[in-house]
Every structure is written in structure tokens, then in C-alpha cells.
mmCIF file of N, CA and C in Angstrom:
data_model
loop_
_atom_site.group_PDB
_atom_site.id
_atom_site.type_symbol
_atom_site.label_atom_id
_atom_site.label_comp_id
_atom_site.label_asym_id
_atom_site.label_seq_id
_atom_site.Cartn_x
_atom_site.Cartn_y
_atom_site.Cartn_z
ATOM 1 N N MET A 1 -67.141 243.424 -17.847
ATOM 2 C CA MET A 1 -65.835 243.128 -17.519
ATOM 3 C C MET A 1 -65.247 242.223 -18.272
ATOM 4 N N TYR A 2 -63.648 242.734 -18.880
ATOM 5 C CA TYR A 2 -63.184 241.828 -19.752
ATOM 6 C C TYR A 2 -62.236 240.933 -19.341
ATOM 7 N N ALA A 3 -61.959 241.065 -17.652
ATOM 8 C CA ALA A 3 -61.009 239.973 -17.229
ATOM 9 C C ALA A 3 -61.422 239.671 -15.851
ATOM 10 N N ASP A 4 -61.367 238.609 -15.529
ATOM 11 C CA ASP A 4 -61.848 238.264 -13.943
ATOM 12 C C ASP A 4 -60.437 237.846 -13.288
ATOM 13 N N PHE A 5 -60.833 237.535 -11.729
ATOM 14 C CA PHE A 5 -59.619 237.446 -11.217
ATOM 15 C C PHE A 5 -59.217 236.067 -11.428
ATOM 16 N N ASP A 6 -59.570 234.854 -11.769
ATOM 17 C CA ASP A 6 -59.087 233.753 -12.557
ATOM 18 C C ASP A 6 -58.189 233.827 -13.741
ATOM 19 N N PHE A 7 -58.492 235.098 -14.482
ATOM 20 C CA PHE A 7 -57.529 235.350 -15.700
ATOM 21 C C PHE A 7 -56.320 236.286 -15.237
ATOM 22 N N TYR A 8 -56.513 236.954 -14.289
ATOM 23 C CA TYR A 8 -55.723 237.872 -13.830
ATOM 24 C C TYR A 8 -54.371 237.071 -12.968
ATOM 25 N N GLN A 9 -55.049 236.070 -12.174
ATOM 26 C CA GLN A 9 -53.985 235.370 -11.438
ATOM 27 C C GLN A 9 -53.316 234.120 -12.077
ATOM 28 N N ASN A 10 -54.156 233.581 -13.051
ATOM 29 C CA ASN A 10 -53.733 232.418 -14.039
ATOM 30 C C ASN A 10 -53.322 232.540 -15.334
ATOM 31 N N ARG A 11 -53.409 233.494 -15.733
ATOM 32 C CA ARG A 11 -53.126 233.896 -17.202
ATOM 33 C C ARG A 11 -52.061 234.967 -17.349
ATOM 34 N N TYR A 12 -52.584 235.955 -16.593
ATOM 35 C CA TYR A 12 -51.728 237.170 -16.444
ATOM 36 C C TYR A 12 -50.533 237.156 -15.464
ATOM 37 N N TYR A 13 -50.771 236.307 -14.507
ATOM 38 C CA TYR A 13 -50.097 235.852 -13.490
ATOM 39 C C TYR A 13 -49.487 237.451 -12.774
ATOM 40 N N GLY A 14 -50.918 237.974 -12.316
ATOM 41 C CA GLY A 14 -50.723 239.179 -11.482
ATOM 42 C C GLY A 14 -50.715 238.700 -10.130
ATOM 43 N N ASP A 15 -50.307 239.419 -9.002
ATOM 44 C CA ASP A 15 -50.123 239.407 -7.798
ATOM 45 C C ASP A 15 -50.389 240.516 -6.937
ATOM 46 N N ALA A 16 -50.695 241.574 -7.528
ATOM 47 C CA ALA A 16 -51.079 242.888 -6.594
ATOM 48 C C ALA A 16 -52.506 242.808 -6.370
ATOM 49 N N LEU A 17 -53.541 242.432 -6.949
ATOM 50 C CA LEU A 17 -54.818 242.380 -6.601
ATOM 51 C C LEU A 17 -55.164 240.977 -5.769
ATOM 52 N N THR A 18 -56.180 241.090 -5.049
ATOM 53 C CA THR A 18 -56.754 239.854 -4.320
ATOM 54 C C THR A 18 -58.136 239.465 -4.951
ATOM 55 N N GLU A 19 -58.373 238.434 -4.399
ATOM 56 C CA GLU A 19 -59.940 237.962 -5.018
ATOM 57 C C GLU A 19 -60.864 238.940 -4.288
ATOM 58 N N ALA A 20 -60.589 239.547 -3.175
ATOM 59 C CA ALA A 20 -61.819 240.477 -2.676
ATOM 60 C C ALA A 20 -61.551 241.834 -3.381
ATOM 61 N N ASN A 21 -60.546 242.239 -3.777
ATOM 62 C CA ASN A 21 -60.672 243.694 -4.476
ATOM 63 C C ASN A 21 -60.736 243.577 -5.961
ATOM 64 N N ALA A 22 -60.195 242.467 -6.705
ATOM 65 C CA ALA A 22 -59.856 242.464 -8.161
ATOM 66 C C ALA A 22 -61.056 242.752 -8.951
ATOM 67 N N ASN A 23 -62.259 242.559 -8.577
ATOM 68 C CA ASN A 23 -63.400 243.246 -9.585
ATOM 69 C C ASN A 23 -63.413 244.465 -9.455
ATOM 70 N N ARG A 24 -63.124 245.256 -8.276
ATOM 71 C CA ARG A 24 -63.137 246.723 -8.343
ATOM 72 C C ARG A 24 -62.004 247.251 -9.250
ATOM 73 N N TRP A 25 -61.024 246.796 -9.378
ATOM 74 C CA TRP A 25 -59.788 247.234 -10.282
ATOM 75 C C TRP A 25 -60.208 247.042 -11.698
ATOM 76 N N LEU A 26 -60.314 245.699 -11.729
ATOM 77 C CA LEU A 26 -60.669 245.174 -13.428
ATOM 78 C C LEU A 26 -61.654 245.674 -13.783
ATOM 79 N N SER A 27 -62.791 246.188 -13.317
ATOM 80 C CA SER A 27 -63.777 246.968 -13.807
ATOM 81 C C SER A 27 -63.436 248.386 -13.872
ATOM 82 N N ARG A 28 -62.518 248.949 -13.197
ATOM 83 C CA ARG A 28 -62.430 250.355 -13.454
ATOM 84 C C ARG A 28 -61.134 250.228 -14.737
ATOM 85 N N ALA A 29 -60.362 249.262 -14.635
ATOM 86 C CA ALA A 29 -59.635 249.200 -15.860
ATOM 87 C C ALA A 29 -60.100 248.946 -17.240
ATOM 88 N N GLY A 30 -61.134 248.207 -16.910
ATOM 89 C CA GLY A 30 -61.974 248.025 -18.410
ATOM 90 C C GLY A 30 -62.649 249.197 -18.942
ATOM 91 N N ASP A 31 -62.961 250.175 -18.053
ATOM 92 C CA ASP A 31 -63.446 251.540 -18.095
ATOM 93 C C ASP A 31 -62.424 252.348 -19.043
ATOM 94 N N GLU A 32 -61.485 252.317 -18.351
ATOM 95 C CA GLU A 32 -60.081 252.973 -19.114
ATOM 96 C C GLU A 32 -59.982 252.592 -20.522
ATOM 97 N N ILE A 33 -60.016 251.169 -20.336
ATOM 98 C CA ILE A 33 -59.580 250.556 -22.045
ATOM 99 C C ILE A 33 -60.746 250.788 -22.929
ATOM 100 N N ASP A 34 -62.037 250.802 -22.495
ATOM 101 C CA ASP A 34 -62.945 251.253 -23.228
ATOM 102 C C ASP A 34 -62.774 252.615 -23.809
ATOM 103 N N ALA A 35 -62.372 253.673 -22.961
ATOM 104 C CA ALA A 35 -62.374 255.068 -23.211
ATOM 105 C C ALA A 35 -61.103 255.152 -24.315
ATOM 106 N N LEU A 36 -60.029 254.412 -23.973
ATOM 107 C CA LEU A 36 -58.750 254.293 -24.990
ATOM 108 C C LEU A 36 -59.170 253.886 -26.448
ATOM 109 N N THR A 37 -60.132 252.752 -26.375
ATOM 110 C CA THR A 37 -60.454 252.332 -27.531
ATOM 111 C C THR A 37 -61.593 252.508 -28.401
ATOM 112 N N PHE A 38 -62.199 253.844 -27.648
ATOM 113 C CA PHE A 38 -63.587 254.516 -28.387
ATOM 114 C C PHE A 38 -64.635 253.545 -28.515
ATOM 115 N N GLY A 39 -64.651 252.741 -27.242
ATOM 116 C CA GLY A 39 -65.973 251.902 -26.914
ATOM 117 C C GLY A 39 -65.892 250.797 -28.021
ATOM 118 N N ARG A 40 -65.109 250.622 -28.896
ATOM 119 C CA ARG A 40 -65.105 249.437 -29.796
ATOM 120 C C ARG A 40 -65.361 248.204 -29.015
ATOM 121 N N LEU A 41 -64.831 247.701 -28.147
ATOM 122 C CA LEU A 41 -64.936 246.439 -27.435
ATOM 123 C C LEU A 41 -66.049 246.137 -26.947
ATOM 124 N N VAL A 42 -66.754 246.949 -26.934
ATOM 125 C CA VAL A 42 -68.433 246.817 -26.315
ATOM 126 C C VAL A 42 -69.121 246.009 -27.473
ATOM 127 N N SER A 43 -69.174 246.531 -28.728
ATOM 128 C CA SER A 43 -69.814 245.620 -29.730
ATOM 129 C C SER A 43 -69.181 245.142 -30.849
ATOM 130 N N ALA A 44 -67.899 245.126 -30.562
ATOM 131 C CA ALA A 44 -66.822 244.320 -31.616
ATOM 132 C C ALA A 44 -65.798 243.787 -30.846
ATOM 133 N N PHE A 45 -65.712 242.949 -29.946
ATOM 134 C CA PHE A 45 -64.929 242.340 -29.124
ATOM 135 C C PHE A 45 -63.915 241.323 -29.941
ATOM 136 N N PRO A 46 -62.509 241.569 -30.054
ATOM 137 C CA PRO A 46 -61.801 240.624 -31.108
ATOM 138 C C PRO A 46 -61.983 239.233 -31.060
ATOM 139 N N VAL A 47 -62.269 238.521 -32.210
ATOM 140 C CA VAL A 47 -62.706 237.158 -32.281
ATOM 141 C C VAL A 47 -61.541 236.155 -32.184
ATOM 142 N N THR A 48 -60.285 236.469 -32.407
ATOM 143 C CA THR A 48 -59.235 235.515 -32.387
ATOM 144 C C THR A 48 -58.834 235.564 -30.888
ATOM 145 N N GLU A 49 -58.505 234.475 -30.403
ATOM 146 C CA GLU A 49 -58.163 234.043 -29.010
ATOM 147 C C GLU A 49 -57.005 234.994 -28.750
ATOM 148 N N SER A 50 -55.940 234.788 -29.505
ATOM 149 C CA SER A 50 -54.762 235.689 -29.268
ATOM 150 C C SER A 50 -55.016 237.297 -28.910
ATOM 151 N N ASP A 51 -55.714 237.949 -29.709
ATOM 152 C CA ASP A 51 -56.210 239.332 -29.713
ATOM 153 C C ASP A 51 -57.198 239.398 -28.453
ATOM 154 N N ALA A 52 -58.068 238.493 -28.058
ATOM 155 C CA ALA A 52 -58.908 238.684 -27.004
ATOM 156 C C ALA A 52 -57.907 238.630 -25.683
ATOM 157 N N GLU A 53 -56.923 237.516 -25.876
ATOM 158 C CA GLU A 53 -55.983 237.718 -24.457
ATOM 159 C C GLU A 53 -55.276 239.074 -24.533
ATOM 160 N N LYS A 54 -54.858 239.632 -25.502
ATOM 161 C CA LYS A 54 -54.033 240.994 -25.367
ATOM 162 C C LYS A 54 -54.946 242.066 -24.597
ATOM 163 N N VAL A 55 -56.266 242.115 -24.898
ATOM 164 C CA VAL A 55 -57.029 242.741 -24.461
ATOM 165 C C VAL A 55 -57.278 242.646 -22.998
ATOM 166 N N ARG A 56 -57.249 241.449 -22.762
ATOM 167 C CA ARG A 56 -57.662 240.973 -21.244
ATOM 168 C C ARG A 56 -56.075 241.125 -20.407
ATOM 169 N N LYS A 57 -55.215 241.056 -21.035
ATOM 170 C CA LYS A 57 -53.865 241.493 -20.644
ATOM 171 C C LYS A 57 -53.667 243.026 -20.258
ATOM 172 N N ALA A 58 -54.065 243.781 -21.139
ATOM 173 C CA ALA A 58 -54.259 245.061 -21.087
ATOM 174 C C ALA A 58 -54.882 245.544 -19.800
ATOM 175 N N VAL A 59 -56.046 244.965 -19.759
ATOM 176 C CA VAL A 59 -57.234 245.106 -18.716
ATOM 177 C C VAL A 59 -56.279 245.063 -16.996
ATOM 178 N N CYS A 60 -55.740 243.859 -17.054
ATOM 179 C CA CYS A 60 -54.912 243.428 -15.974
ATOM 180 C C CYS A 60 -53.951 244.372 -15.536
ATOM 181 N N ALA A 61 -53.014 244.654 -16.715
ATOM 182 C CA ALA A 61 -51.836 245.726 -16.319
ATOM 183 C C ALA A 61 -52.400 247.235 -15.961
ATOM 184 N N VAL A 62 -53.320 247.430 -16.560
ATOM 185 C CA VAL A 62 -53.892 248.812 -16.117
ATOM 186 C C VAL A 62 -54.488 248.893 -14.839
ATOM 187 N N ALA A 63 -55.245 247.714 -14.414
ATOM 188 C CA ALA A 63 -55.677 247.377 -13.012
ATOM 189 C C ALA A 63 -54.695 247.474 -12.027
ATOM 190 N N ASP A 64 -53.559 246.995 -12.358
ATOM 191 C CA ASP A 64 -52.279 246.801 -11.363
ATOM 192 C C ASP A 64 -51.894 248.432 -11.332
ATOM 193 N N ALA A 65 -51.829 249.109 -12.536
ATOM 194 C CA ALA A 65 -51.310 250.478 -12.207
ATOM 195 C C ALA A 65 -52.418 251.172 -11.587
ATOM 196 N N LEU A 66 -53.795 251.077 -11.802
ATOM 197 C CA LEU A 66 -54.700 252.044 -10.770
ATOM 198 C C LEU A 66 -54.602 251.330 -9.365
ATOM 199 N N PHE A 67 -54.594 250.260 -9.211
ATOM 200 C CA PHE A 67 -54.115 249.620 -7.882
ATOM 201 C C PHE A 67 -53.107 250.510 -7.020
ATOM 202 N N TYR A 68 -51.870 250.447 -7.703
ATOM 203 C CA TYR A 68 -50.535 250.872 -7.387
ATOM 204 C C TYR A 68 -50.791 252.644 -6.951
ATOM 205 N N THR A 69 -51.407 253.021 -7.825
ATOM 206 C CA THR A 69 -51.578 254.668 -7.764
ATOM 207 C C THR A 69 -52.618 254.732 -6.662
ATOM 208 N N ASP A 70 -53.584 254.360 -6.543
ATOM 209 C CA ASP A 70 -54.414 254.439 -5.358
ATOM 210 C C ASP A 70 -53.703 254.130 -4.047
ATOM 211 N N VAL A 71 -52.755 253.343 -4.208
ATOM 212 C CA VAL A 71 -52.066 253.118 -2.817
ATOM 213 C C VAL A 71 -51.156 254.500 -2.589
ATOM 214 N N GLN A 72 -50.709 254.600 -3.748
ATOM 215 C CA GLN A 72 -49.623 255.984 -3.478
ATOM 216 C C GLN A 72 -50.476 256.914 -3.088
ATOM 217 N N ARG A 73 -51.755 257.160 -3.697
ATOM 218 C CA ARG A 73 -52.638 258.561 -3.291
ATOM 219 C C ARG A 73 -52.917 258.493 -2.141
ATOM 220 N N ILE A 74 -53.304 257.242 -1.551
ATOM 221 C CA ILE A 74 -53.622 257.303 0.088
ATOM 222 C C ILE A 74 -52.592 257.433 0.916
ATOM 223 N N ALA A 75 -51.271 256.829 0.536
ATOM 224 C CA ALA A 75 -50.121 257.221 1.461
ATOM 225 C C ALA A 75 -49.686 258.634 1.392
ATOM 226 N N ALA A 76 -49.890 259.338 0.220
ATOM 227 C CA ALA A 76 -49.643 260.517 0.231
ATOM 228 C C ALA A 76 -50.337 261.532 1.018
ATOM 229 N N SER A 77 -51.527 261.039 0.919
ATOM 230 C CA SER A 77 -52.529 262.075 1.629
ATOM 231 C C SER A 77 -52.167 261.826 3.162
ATOM 232 N N ALA A 78 -51.743 260.723 3.617
ATOM 233 C CA ALA A 78 -51.608 260.559 5.060
ATOM 234 C C ALA A 78 -50.400 261.115 5.370
ATOM 235 N N GLN A 79 -49.493 261.606 4.599
ATOM 236 C CA GLN A 79 -48.267 262.026 4.629
ATOM 237 C C GLN A 79 -47.908 263.421 4.467
ATOM 238 N N LYS A 80 -49.071 264.190 4.467
ATOM 239 C CA LYS A 80 -48.947 265.501 4.079
ATOM 240 C C LYS A 80 -48.661 266.293 5.387
ATOM 241 N N ASP A 81 -47.863 267.407 5.408
ATOM 242 C CA ASP A 81 -47.487 268.124 6.750
ATOM 243 C C ASP A 81 -48.508 269.417 6.577
ATOM 244 N N ALA A 82 -48.178 270.212 7.347
ATOM 245 C CA ALA A 82 -49.028 271.369 7.816
ATOM 246 C C ALA A 82 -49.281 272.381 6.319
ATOM 247 N N ASP A 83 -48.082 272.189 5.672
ATOM 248 C CA ASP A 83 -47.915 273.167 4.424
ATOM 249 C C ASP A 83 -48.635 272.398 2.957
ATOM 250 N N GLY A 84 -49.021 271.159 3.255
ATOM 251 C CA GLY A 84 -49.688 270.408 2.198
ATOM 252 C C GLY A 84 -48.515 269.638 1.515
ATOM 253 N N GLN A 85 -47.274 269.525 1.889
ATOM 254 C CA GLN A 85 -46.301 269.151 1.200
ATOM 255 C C GLN A 85 -46.352 267.615 1.656
ATOM 256 N N TYR A 86 -46.093 266.769 0.576
ATOM 257 C CA TYR A 86 -45.924 265.442 0.610
ATOM 258 C C TYR A 86 -44.602 265.053 1.251
ATOM 259 N N HIS A 87 -44.581 263.813 2.256
ATOM 260 C CA HIS A 87 -43.273 263.310 2.859
ATOM 261 C C HIS A 87 -43.335 261.996 2.548
ATOM 262 N N GLY A 88 -42.400 261.243 2.089
ATOM 263 C CA GLY A 88 -42.420 259.724 1.778
ATOM 264 C C GLY A 88 -43.270 259.340 0.563
ATOM 265 N N ALA A 89 -42.695 258.286 0.110
ATOM 266 C CA ALA A 89 -43.693 257.644 -0.855
ATOM 267 C C ALA A 89 -43.687 256.271 -0.770
ATOM 268 N N VAL A 90 -44.629 255.592 -1.151
ATOM 269 C CA VAL A 90 -44.674 254.036 -1.056
ATOM 270 C C VAL A 90 -43.539 253.508 -2.071
ATOM 271 N N SER A 91 -42.583 252.759 -1.535
ATOM 272 C CA SER A 91 -41.676 252.047 -2.292
ATOM 273 C C SER A 91 -42.106 250.689 -2.680
ATOM 274 N N SER A 92 -42.829 250.050 -1.974
ATOM 275 C CA SER A 92 -43.086 248.667 -2.290
ATOM 276 C C SER A 92 -44.402 248.251 -1.548
ATOM 277 N N VAL A 93 -45.382 247.208 -2.423
ATOM 278 C CA VAL A 93 -46.729 246.941 -1.955
ATOM 279 C C VAL A 93 -46.551 245.550 -2.048
ATOM 280 N N THR A 94 -46.982 244.760 -1.049
ATOM 281 C CA THR A 94 -47.108 243.315 -1.080
ATOM 282 C C THR A 94 -48.620 243.100 -0.910
ATOM 283 N N SER A 95 -49.447 242.372 -1.742
ATOM 284 C CA SER A 95 -50.719 242.105 -1.653
ATOM 285 C C SER A 95 -51.157 240.970 -0.462
ATOM 286 N N GLY A 96 -50.376 240.007 -0.485
ATOM 287 C CA GLY A 96 -50.683 238.955 0.530
ATOM 288 C C GLY A 96 -50.097 239.418 1.962
ATOM 289 N N LYS A 97 -50.618 239.573 2.848
ATOM 290 C CA LYS A 97 -50.484 240.137 4.169
ATOM 291 C C LYS A 97 -50.941 241.457 3.968
ATOM 292 N N GLU A 98 -51.105 242.083 2.949
ATOM 293 C CA GLU A 98 -51.343 243.578 2.854
ATOM 294 C C GLU A 98 -50.004 244.248 3.384
ATOM 295 N N SER A 99 -48.890 244.282 2.989
ATOM 296 C CA SER A 99 -47.601 244.977 3.501
ATOM 297 C C SER A 99 -47.163 246.335 2.563
ATOM 298 N N VAL A 100 -47.156 247.575 3.111
ATOM 299 C CA VAL A 100 -46.923 248.866 2.530
ATOM 300 C C VAL A 100 -45.331 249.042 2.999
ATOM 301 N N SER A 101 -44.578 249.337 2.049
ATOM 302 C CA SER A 101 -43.452 250.120 2.511
ATOM 303 C C SER A 101 -43.144 251.287 2.077
ATOM 304 N N TYR A 102 -42.550 252.283 2.859
ATOM 305 C CA TYR A 102 -42.447 253.572 2.440
ATOM 306 C C TYR A 102 -41.049 253.970 2.169
ATOM 307 N N SER A 103 -40.470 255.099 1.275
ATOM 308 C CA SER A 103 -39.250 255.437 0.892
ATOM 309 C C SER A 103 -38.702 256.222 2.011
ATOM 310 N N VAL A 104 -37.643 256.255 2.463
ATOM 311 C CA VAL A 104 -37.078 256.999 3.757
ATOM 312 C C VAL A 104 -36.653 258.318 3.054
ATOM 313 N N ASN A 105 -36.193 258.464 1.906
ATOM 314 C CA ASN A 105 -35.869 259.636 1.435
ATOM 315 C C ASN A 105 -36.989 260.862 0.814
ATOM 316 N N GLY A 106 -38.141 260.588 1.289
ATOM 317 C CA GLY A 106 -39.190 261.304 0.880
ATOM 318 C C GLY A 106 -39.441 261.689 -0.735
ATOM 319 N N ASN A 107 -38.706 261.001 -1.757
ATOM 320 C CA ASN A 107 -38.797 261.163 -2.856
ATOM 321 C C ASN A 107 -39.984 260.416 -3.540
ATOM 322 N N ALA A 108 -40.875 261.018 -4.350
ATOM 323 C CA ALA A 108 -42.146 260.494 -4.793
ATOM 324 C C ALA A 108 -41.685 260.478 -6.254
ATOM 325 N N ALA A 109 -40.695 260.026 -6.685
ATOM 326 C CA ALA A 109 -40.581 260.044 -8.138
ATOM 327 C C ALA A 109 -40.972 258.706 -9.076
ATOM 328 N N THR A 110 -41.929 257.985 -8.327
ATOM 329 C CA THR A 110 -42.006 256.477 -9.115
ATOM 330 C C THR A 110 -43.200 257.175 -9.987
ATOM 331 N N ALA A 111 -43.546 256.594 -11.212
ATOM 332 C CA ALA A 111 -44.582 256.582 -12.061
ATOM 333 C C ALA A 111 -45.977 256.681 -11.358
ATOM 334 N N TYR A 112 -46.089 255.809 -10.320
ATOM 335 C CA TYR A 112 -47.486 255.743 -9.634
ATOM 336 C C TYR A 112 -47.607 257.097 -8.931
ATOM 337 N N ALA A 113 -46.445 257.422 -7.908
ATOM 338 C CA ALA A 113 -46.545 258.596 -7.375
ATOM 339 C C ALA A 113 -47.067 260.018 -8.084
ATOM 340 N N SER A 114 -46.362 260.154 -9.412
ATOM 341 C CA SER A 114 -46.533 261.048 -10.115
ATOM 342 C C SER A 114 -48.185 260.964 -10.609
ATOM 343 N N ALA A 115 -48.349 259.617 -10.921
ATOM 344 C CA ALA A 115 -49.958 259.595 -11.447
ATOM 345 C C ALA A 115 -50.949 259.852 -10.214
ATOM 346 N N ALA A 116 -50.647 259.651 -9.139
ATOM 347 C CA ALA A 116 -51.335 259.952 -7.940
ATOM 348 C C ALA A 116 -51.643 261.280 -7.674
ATOM 349 N N ALA A 117 -50.681 261.883 -8.117
ATOM 350 C CA ALA A 117 -50.607 263.713 -7.808
ATOM 351 C C ALA A 117 -51.133 264.248 -9.101
ATOM 352 N N ASN A 118 -51.209 263.699 -9.956
ATOM 353 C CA ASN A 118 -51.529 264.451 -11.227
ATOM 354 C C ASN A 118 -52.246 263.768 -12.234
ATOM 355 N N PRO A 119 -53.696 264.039 -12.376
ATOM 356 C CA PRO A 119 -54.543 263.159 -13.215
ATOM 357 C C PRO A 119 -53.939 263.102 -14.839
ATOM 358 N N ASP A 120 -53.260 264.062 -15.387
ATOM 359 C CA ASP A 120 -52.609 263.815 -16.645
ATOM 360 C C ASP A 120 -51.395 262.814 -16.717
ATOM 361 N N ALA A 121 -50.715 262.848 -15.595
ATOM 362 C CA ALA A 121 -49.868 261.525 -15.476
ATOM 363 C C ALA A 121 -50.459 260.188 -15.414
ATOM 364 N N LEU A 122 -51.564 260.505 -14.686
ATOM 365 C CA LEU A 122 -52.324 258.807 -14.721
ATOM 366 C C LEU A 122 -52.907 258.649 -16.104
ATOM 367 N N THR A 123 -53.411 259.700 -16.718
ATOM 368 C CA THR A 123 -53.911 259.222 -18.038
ATOM 369 C C THR A 123 -52.609 258.710 -19.082
ATOM 370 N N ALA A 124 -51.586 259.491 -18.975
ATOM 371 C CA ALA A 124 -50.354 259.104 -19.624
ATOM 372 C C ALA A 124 -49.859 257.492 -19.301
ATOM 373 N N LEU A 125 -49.963 257.448 -17.800
ATOM 374 C CA LEU A 125 -49.461 255.936 -17.566
ATOM 375 C C LEU A 125 -50.460 254.819 -18.230
ATOM 376 N N VAL A 126 -51.776 255.042 -18.075
ATOM 377 C CA VAL A 126 -52.679 254.173 -18.431
ATOM 378 C C VAL A 126 -52.486 253.982 -20.093
ATOM 379 N N GLN A 127 -52.322 255.159 -20.626
ATOM 380 C CA GLN A 127 -52.292 255.000 -22.223
ATOM 381 C C GLN A 127 -51.016 254.046 -22.352
ATOM 382 N N ASN A 128 -49.730 254.769 -21.826
ATOM 383 C CA ASN A 128 -48.496 253.706 -22.020
ATOM 384 C C ASN A 128 -48.919 252.507 -22.025
ATOM 385 N N ILE A 129 -49.365 251.910 -20.953
ATOM 386 C CA ILE A 129 -49.668 250.470 -20.727
ATOM 387 C C ILE A 129 -50.320 249.722 -21.620
ATOM 388 N N ALA A 130 -51.608 250.548 -21.891
ATOM 389 C CA ALA A 130 -52.476 249.895 -22.951
ATOM 390 C C ALA A 130 -51.967 249.873 -24.167
ATOM 391 N N VAL A 131 -51.080 250.626 -24.546
ATOM 392 C CA VAL A 131 -50.416 250.681 -25.804
ATOM 393 C C VAL A 131 -49.462 249.429 -26.262
ATOM 394 N N LYS A 132 -48.945 249.157 -25.064
ATOM 395 C CA LYS A 132 -48.045 247.726 -25.342
ATOM 396 C C LYS A 132 -48.951 246.666 -25.605
ATOM 397 N N TYR A 133 -49.977 246.503 -25.052
ATOM 398 C CA TYR A 133 -50.843 245.446 -25.170
ATOM 399 C C TYR A 133 -51.684 245.583 -26.537
ATOM 400 N N LEU A 134 -52.257 246.832 -26.859
ATOM 401 C CA LEU A 134 -53.311 246.703 -27.860
ATOM 402 C C LEU A 134 -52.776 247.443 -29.407
ATOM 403 N N ALA A 135 -51.414 247.632 -29.104
ATOM 404 C CA ALA A 135 -50.842 248.281 -30.464
ATOM 405 C C ALA A 135 -51.421 247.061 -31.693
ATOM 406 N N ASN A 136 -51.662 247.496 -32.908
ATOM 407 C CA ASN A 136 -52.089 246.589 -33.691
ATOM 408 C C ASN A 136 -53.041 245.449 -33.709
ATOM 409 N N VAL A 137 -53.846 245.396 -32.499
ATOM 410 C CA VAL A 137 -54.984 244.591 -32.199
ATOM 411 C C VAL A 137 -56.281 245.022 -33.011
ATOM 412 N N PRO A 138 -56.861 244.010 -33.589
ATOM 413 C CA PRO A 138 -58.159 244.570 -34.437
ATOM 414 C C PRO A 138 -59.532 244.148 -33.619
ATOM 415 N N ASP A 139 -60.427 244.800 -33.871
ATOM 416 C CA ASP A 139 -61.662 244.500 -33.139
ATOM 417 C C ASP A 139 -62.494 243.384 -34.208
ATOM 418 N N ALA A 140 -63.402 243.126 -33.859
ATOM 419 C CA ALA A 140 -63.968 242.267 -34.700
ATOM 420 C C ALA A 140 -64.513 242.461 -35.972
ATOM 421 N N ASN A 141 -64.418 243.613 -36.267
ATOM 422 C CA ASN A 141 -64.710 244.100 -37.593
ATOM 423 C C ASN A 141 -63.259 244.734 -38.203
ATOM 424 N N GLY A 142 -62.155 244.324 -37.783
ATOM 425 C CA GLY A 142 -60.976 244.564 -38.331
ATOM 426 C C GLY A 142 -60.408 245.951 -38.313
ATOM 427 N N VAL A 143 -60.878 246.307 -37.411
ATOM 428 C CA VAL A 143 -60.290 247.945 -37.402
ATOM 429 C C VAL A 143 -59.540 247.995 -36.001
ATOM 430 N N ASN A 144 -58.318 248.662 -36.119
ATOM 431 C CA ASN A 144 -57.460 248.779 -35.146
ATOM 432 C C ASN A 144 -57.884 249.164 -33.790
ATOM 433 N N LEU A 145 -57.873 248.571 -32.420
ATOM 434 C CA LEU A 145 -58.764 249.062 -31.400
ATOM 435 C C LEU A 145 -58.300 250.728 -30.950
ATOM 436 N N LEU A 146 -56.859 250.890 -31.475
ATOM 437 C CA LEU A 146 -56.405 252.140 -31.073
ATOM 438 C C LEU A 146 -56.696 253.417 -32.118
ATOM 439 N N TYR A 147 -57.199 252.902 -33.197
ATOM 440 C CA TYR A 147 -57.589 253.873 -34.403
ATOM 441 C C TYR A 147 -58.383 254.959 -34.084
ATOM 442 N N ALA A 148 -57.879 256.370 -34.197
ATOM 443 C CA ALA A 148 -58.772 257.342 -33.554
ATOM 444 C C ALA A 148 -59.661 257.963 -34.950
ATOM 445 N N GLY A 149 -59.396 257.382 -36.008
ATOM 446 C CA GLY A 149 -60.135 257.916 -37.309
ATOM 447 C C GLY A 149 -61.664 257.701 -37.628
ATOM 448 N N VAL A 150 -62.209 257.676 -38.424
ATOM 449 C CA VAL A 150 -63.467 257.357 -38.676
ATOM 450 C C VAL A 150 -63.608 256.229 -39.685
#
């Protein structure tokens, strides 16, 4: 796991995850980052602290996205009518005291709702988030983490 709850809370300044669920989402986010970086982090984690911090922040940001997408998925599945249509989308989530608010117009237009309903949208969301942090970040061998060549 590339980031822990302490980093998430005190360096990334995240507030969606709790200490109880952070390892679950940070681990899954790490798996997503490994897939995007072709497994380079496993054997060649960046050696400079600023690059390592970018990787950890990418993991935290992806963890947040996976968490919010899961919240949307759960809410949407609970909101299906007899025809299988979704009604209402989560409009906000608060981790402390675990509050979930639903939109009143039934519009599921958020990126998280789209990702919850479509695996391709989830992949695109994760990639877009990761690229913001990992663009031009080299691994320990000097190879850009997002480089797809050989």
C-alpha cells in the first residue's frame, strides 16, 4: 500500500475516508495506480520525496473517487424502481457522522454517478485523476510512470 491513513489525513488533507475504511480504499486505489503505471511502482518506486509524494497523493485522490463512486452505486441500487430505472443521486457525502444527501430532481449527472453506472466511465475517471498527479513523474529508473512504451 502506497499511502496510509496518516498520510491521507495529514498530508493529502482528505476527509472522505475514515480510519476504519481507509485501508480498504487506499489498497484498491493502489491497485488502480499499479495498473495505470504498468506495475513500475512495485519494483521502482520513485526515489525523490516530491515524486513519491505525488504517487501517494494520486493514490489518495483515486481512493476518494472509488469511495464516492461506491456510495453512488449503493444509493442507485437502492433507488431502482420496478423497471430498473434509477431515481435520485447522491448529492453529498459527509464522512464524520456518515451523512448522505440525495438530489431531489433524480439527475445522476455527476462523474461519480456515471462511474457507478458504467465501468468505462469509472476507468476514465480514475485515469483522469491519476494523470493530474503522475504526469512526468519518473520511477526509480528514470522512466515516466505513465509511459506505455518499452
